[in-house]
Amino acid sequence: FSWNRVKWESIVSDIPDAANVLQSLPAEVNRDIVRDAVQGNLVRERVLGALVPVLIWGGPGGYGPYRARRILTAGTNTAGGTAETEIRERLIKAREIVQGGNPVEAFRFMNNDGKIKYLGPAFFTKWLAFSSMSGSIEGKNVAPILDKRVRDWIFQNTKGTDQISLRTTSTAHYQRYLDLLDAWGGPYGRSRAQVELAIFDLTRDRPAT
């Protein structure tokens, strides 16, 4: 999908690494492009820039740049300072945990001690996903995304006595989600990310047939 370069750049232009990454993005983005942008900037001095394409991909629409600025400045609307330093450290720490092969602990960190103001689970699981995509976007070590879109599809398609209701704000429920993806994908040699991608594809708006 396309994104509004002028609007994004005008709103985060005083955050240097974020502005630099925006300039490098093409007019249209997809998972592969966002993965490349994130993986190329997973260092402390550029990590805010790495987060920005995740926010573009995760929330297309007019409000996205303002949400991004609120997250990147911890709601102060002022770039730099101690808030920015803390955000950088927490993003890097989450990246280290998830790349160490423990997506549940990475979720726990970002949901508790490493919580970043205004960056909720629907978006921080996207950060964990793209941070863990050191290879393919659907590799076995990719941390799957859990947001309302995925949660609602699972709930609607498991109706009955075993209906599955997941809370996106719960570490225990994220573990349950991973177990579910393993159960669904394992017998067919599918990774968690491949199952999550399939669910995502099934939720897309499609023309009537």
GROMACS .gro file of C-alpha atoms in nm:
model
  209
    1PHE     CA    1   0.000   0.000   0.000
    2SER     CA    2   0.105   0.360  -0.045
    3TRP     CA    3   0.175   0.601   0.241
    4ASN     CA    4   0.181   0.981   0.277
    5ARG     CA    5   0.552   1.066   0.272
    6VAL     CA    6   0.502   1.442   0.308
    7LYS     CA    7   0.281   1.408   0.614
    8TRP     CA    8   0.503   1.153   0.787
    9GLU     CA    9   0.823   1.346   0.722
   10SER     CA   10   0.674   1.674   0.842
   11ILE     CA   11   0.559   1.523   1.170
   12VAL     CA   12   0.875   1.330   1.267
   13SER     CA   13   1.139   1.538   1.086
   14ASP     CA   14   1.306   1.647   1.414
   15ILE     CA   15   1.385   1.284   1.503
   16PRO     CA   16   1.689   1.234   1.277
   17ASP     CA   17   1.702   0.856   1.248
   18ALA     CA   18   1.327   0.840   1.187
   19ALA     CA   19   1.349   1.104   0.914
   20ASN     CA   20   1.639   0.922   0.747
   21VAL     CA   21   1.452   0.592   0.731
   22LEU     CA   22   1.142   0.759   0.589
   23GLN     CA   23   1.352   0.908   0.310
   24SER     CA   24   1.478   0.561   0.220
   25LEU     CA   25   1.135   0.400   0.190
   26PRO     CA   26   0.968   0.361  -0.151
   27ALA     CA   27   0.625   0.508  -0.224
   28GLU     CA   28   0.460   0.170  -0.157
   29VAL     CA   29   0.552  -0.073   0.120
   30ASN     CA   30   0.486  -0.436   0.209
   31ARG     CA   31   0.616  -0.681   0.471
   32ASP     CA   32   0.941  -0.747   0.289
   33ILE     CA   33   1.022  -0.378   0.250
   34VAL     CA   34   0.942  -0.305   0.614
   35ARG     CA   35   1.149  -0.607   0.723
   36ASP     CA   36   1.449  -0.476   0.530
   37ALA     CA   37   1.413  -0.128   0.679
   38VAL     CA   38   1.387  -0.264   1.032
   39GLN     CA   39   1.671  -0.513   1.001
   40GLY     CA   40   1.897  -0.247   0.853
   41ASN     CA   41   1.849  -0.015   1.149
   42LEU     CA   42   1.848  -0.242   1.455
   43VAL     CA   43   2.117  -0.048   1.639
   44ARG     CA   44   2.070   0.194   1.926
   45GLU     CA   45   2.142   0.512   1.734
   46ARG     CA   46   1.892   0.424   1.458
   47VAL     CA   47   1.633   0.216   1.637
   48LEU     CA   48   1.363   0.487   1.643
   49GLY     CA   49   1.397   0.490   1.267
   50ALA     CA   50   1.352   0.113   1.266
   51LEU     CA   51   1.023   0.147   1.454
   52VAL     CA   52   0.871   0.401   1.214
   53PRO     CA   53   0.813   0.168   0.913
   54VAL     CA   54   0.654  -0.083   1.151
   55LEU     CA   55   0.407   0.186   1.256
   56ILE     CA   56   0.341   0.278   0.892
   57TRP     CA   57   0.278  -0.085   0.800
   58GLY     CA   58   0.072  -0.160   1.108
   59GLY     CA   59  -0.163   0.134   1.093
   60PRO     CA   60  -0.219   0.288   0.752
   61GLY     CA   61  -0.440   0.593   0.763
   62GLY     CA   62  -0.434   0.961   0.845
   63TYR     CA   63  -0.372   0.927   1.220
   64GLY     CA   64  -0.058   0.714   1.186
   65PRO     CA   65   0.206   0.992   1.188
   66TYR     CA   66   0.057   1.151   1.500
   67ARG     CA   67   0.049   0.816   1.678
   68ALA     CA   68   0.410   0.761   1.583
   69ARG     CA   69   0.519   1.099   1.718
   70ARG     CA   70   0.336   1.039   2.044
   71ILE     CA   71   0.514   0.704   2.084
   72LEU     CA   72   0.857   0.835   1.981
   73THR     CA   73   0.837   1.128   2.225
   74ALA     CA   74   0.658   0.943   2.509
   75GLY     CA   75   0.371   1.188   2.472
   76THR     CA   76   0.587   1.495   2.539
   77ASN     CA   77   0.585   1.604   2.172
   78THR     CA   78   0.952   1.697   2.218
   79ALA     CA   79   1.226   1.499   2.048
   80GLY     CA   80   1.538   1.400   2.240
   81GLY     CA   81   1.598   1.389   2.614
   82THR     CA   82   1.569   1.111   2.867
   83ALA     CA   83   1.239   0.981   2.731
   84GLU     CA   84   1.394   0.915   2.390
   85THR     CA   85   1.694   0.742   2.546
   86GLU     CA   86   1.466   0.514   2.747
   87ILE     CA   87   1.259   0.424   2.441
   88ARG     CA   88   1.572   0.335   2.248
   89GLU     CA   89   1.697   0.111   2.528
   90ARG     CA   90   1.366  -0.070   2.559
   91LEU     CA   91   1.334  -0.133   2.187
   92ILE     CA   92   1.688  -0.270   2.177
   93LYS     CA   93   1.629  -0.490   2.482
   94ALA     CA   94   1.310  -0.632   2.329
   95ARG     CA   95   1.501  -0.702   2.008
   96GLU     CA   96   1.771  -0.886   2.201
   97ILE     CA   97   1.518  -1.103   2.384
   98VAL     CA   98   1.315  -1.197   2.077
   99GLN     CA   99   1.624  -1.264   1.866
  100GLY     CA  100   1.742  -1.488   2.149
  101GLY     CA  101   1.450  -1.716   2.064
  102ASN     CA  102   1.206  -1.624   2.341
  103PRO     CA  103   0.907  -1.435   2.198
  104VAL     CA  104   0.697  -1.488   2.512
  105GLU     CA  105   0.960  -1.326   2.735
  106ALA     CA  106   0.994  -1.045   2.482
  107PHE     CA  107   0.617  -0.995   2.502
  108ARG     CA  108   0.633  -1.001   2.882
  109PHE     CA  109   0.909  -0.739   2.880
  110MET     CA  110   0.726  -0.499   2.649
  111ASN     CA  111   0.402  -0.552   2.837
  112ASN     CA  112   0.555  -0.484   3.180
  113ASP     CA  113   0.903  -0.359   3.277
  114GLY     CA  114   0.989  -0.253   2.922
  115LYS     CA  115   0.655  -0.093   2.845
  116ILE     CA  116   0.677   0.205   2.609
  117LYS     CA  117   0.408   0.464   2.658
  118TYR     CA  118   0.136   0.451   2.390
  119LEU     CA  119   0.293   0.142   2.226
  120GLY     CA  120   0.036  -0.127   2.302
  121PRO     CA  121   0.055  -0.502   2.231
  122ALA     CA  122  -0.106  -0.479   1.887
  123PHE     CA  123   0.189  -0.267   1.775
  124PHE     CA  124   0.468  -0.401   1.993
  125THR     CA  125   0.403  -0.755   1.865
  126LYS     CA  126   0.459  -0.608   1.519
  127TRP     CA  127   0.791  -0.471   1.648
  128LEU     CA  128   0.882  -0.814   1.784
  129ALA     CA  129   0.782  -0.975   1.454
  130PHE     CA  130   0.991  -0.752   1.231
  131SER     CA  131   1.281  -0.750   1.480
  132SER     CA  132   1.292  -1.129   1.462
  133MET     CA  133   1.282  -1.145   1.081
  134SER     CA  134   1.657  -1.184   1.040
  135GLY     CA  135   1.582  -1.416   0.749
  136SER     CA  136   1.248  -1.483   0.582
  137ILE     CA  137   0.934  -1.299   0.689
  138GLU     CA  138   0.785  -1.641   0.762
  139GLY     CA  139   1.084  -1.815   0.920
  140LYS     CA  140   1.051  -2.049   1.216
  141ASN     CA  141   1.201  -1.794   1.458
  142VAL     CA  142   0.968  -1.507   1.366
  143ALA     CA  143   0.751  -1.391   1.655
  144PRO     CA  144   0.392  -1.384   1.526
  145ILE     CA  145   0.175  -1.074   1.551
  146LEU     CA  146  -0.128  -1.076   1.780
  147ASP     CA  147  -0.365  -0.787   1.722
  148LYS     CA  148  -0.742  -0.737   1.712
  149ARG     CA  149  -0.761  -0.850   1.353
  150VAL     CA  150  -0.604  -1.189   1.427
  151ARG     CA  151  -0.775  -1.228   1.764
  152ASP     CA  152  -1.121  -1.164   1.619
  153TRP     CA  153  -1.067  -1.408   1.332
  154ILE     CA  154  -0.966  -1.683   1.575
  155PHE     CA  155  -1.265  -1.614   1.798
  156GLN     CA  156  -1.511  -1.612   1.508
  157ASN     CA  157  -1.371  -1.930   1.353
  158THR     CA  158  -1.354  -2.145   1.666
  159LYS     CA  159  -1.718  -2.112   1.767
  160GLY     CA  160  -1.854  -2.390   1.982
  161THR     CA  161  -1.754  -2.553   2.307
  162ASP     CA  162  -1.383  -2.496   2.234
  163GLN     CA  163  -1.412  -2.136   2.122
  164ILE     CA  164  -1.082  -1.954   2.172
  165SER     CA  165  -1.089  -1.605   2.319
  166LEU     CA  166  -0.749  -1.436   2.340
  167ARG     CA  167  -0.661  -1.114   2.519
  168THR     CA  168  -0.397  -0.915   2.334
  169THR     CA  169  -0.278  -0.762   2.663
  170SER     CA  170  -0.192  -1.090   2.837
  171THR     CA  171   0.146  -1.264   2.828
  172ALA     CA  172  -0.022  -1.595   2.915
  173HIS     CA  173  -0.261  -1.550   2.625
  174TYR     CA  174   0.029  -1.475   2.389
  175GLN     CA  175   0.181  -1.807   2.495
  176ARG     CA  176  -0.156  -1.970   2.431
  177TYR     CA  177  -0.162  -1.809   2.086
  178LEU     CA  178   0.183  -1.949   2.003
  179ASP     CA  179   0.073  -2.294   2.119
  180LEU     CA  180  -0.234  -2.267   1.897
  181LEU     CA  181  -0.027  -2.172   1.591
  182ASP     CA  182   0.204  -2.467   1.663
  183ALA     CA  183  -0.093  -2.702   1.687
  184TRP     CA  184  -0.243  -2.576   1.363
  185GLY     CA  185   0.077  -2.547   1.161
  186GLY     CA  186   0.303  -2.818   1.304
  187PRO     CA  187   0.138  -3.121   1.140
  188TYR     CA  188   0.181  -2.953   0.800
  189GLY     CA  189   0.535  -2.828   0.851
  190ARG     CA  190   0.418  -2.466   0.875
  191SER     CA  191   0.585  -2.208   1.096
  192ARG     CA  192   0.395  -1.987   1.338
  193ALA     CA  193   0.453  -1.692   1.107
  194GLN     CA  194   0.313  -1.881   0.809
  195VAL     CA  195  -0.007  -1.957   1.000
  196GLU     CA  196  -0.034  -1.596   1.117
  197LEU     CA  197   0.018  -1.476   0.758
  198ALA     CA  198  -0.257  -1.711   0.640
  199ILE     CA  199  -0.498  -1.572   0.900
  200PHE     CA  200  -0.401  -1.219   0.803
  201ASP     CA  201  -0.469  -1.299   0.438
  202LEU     CA  202  -0.810  -1.443   0.522
  203THR     CA  203  -0.910  -1.121   0.700
  204ARG     CA  204  -0.835  -0.896   0.403
  205ASP     CA  205  -1.124  -0.715   0.243
  206ARG     CA  206  -1.206  -0.892  -0.079
  207PRO     CA  207  -1.439  -0.797  -0.363
  208ALA     CA  208  -1.773  -0.974  -0.367
  209THR     CA  209  -1.782  -1.279  -0.593
   0.00000   0.00000   0.00000
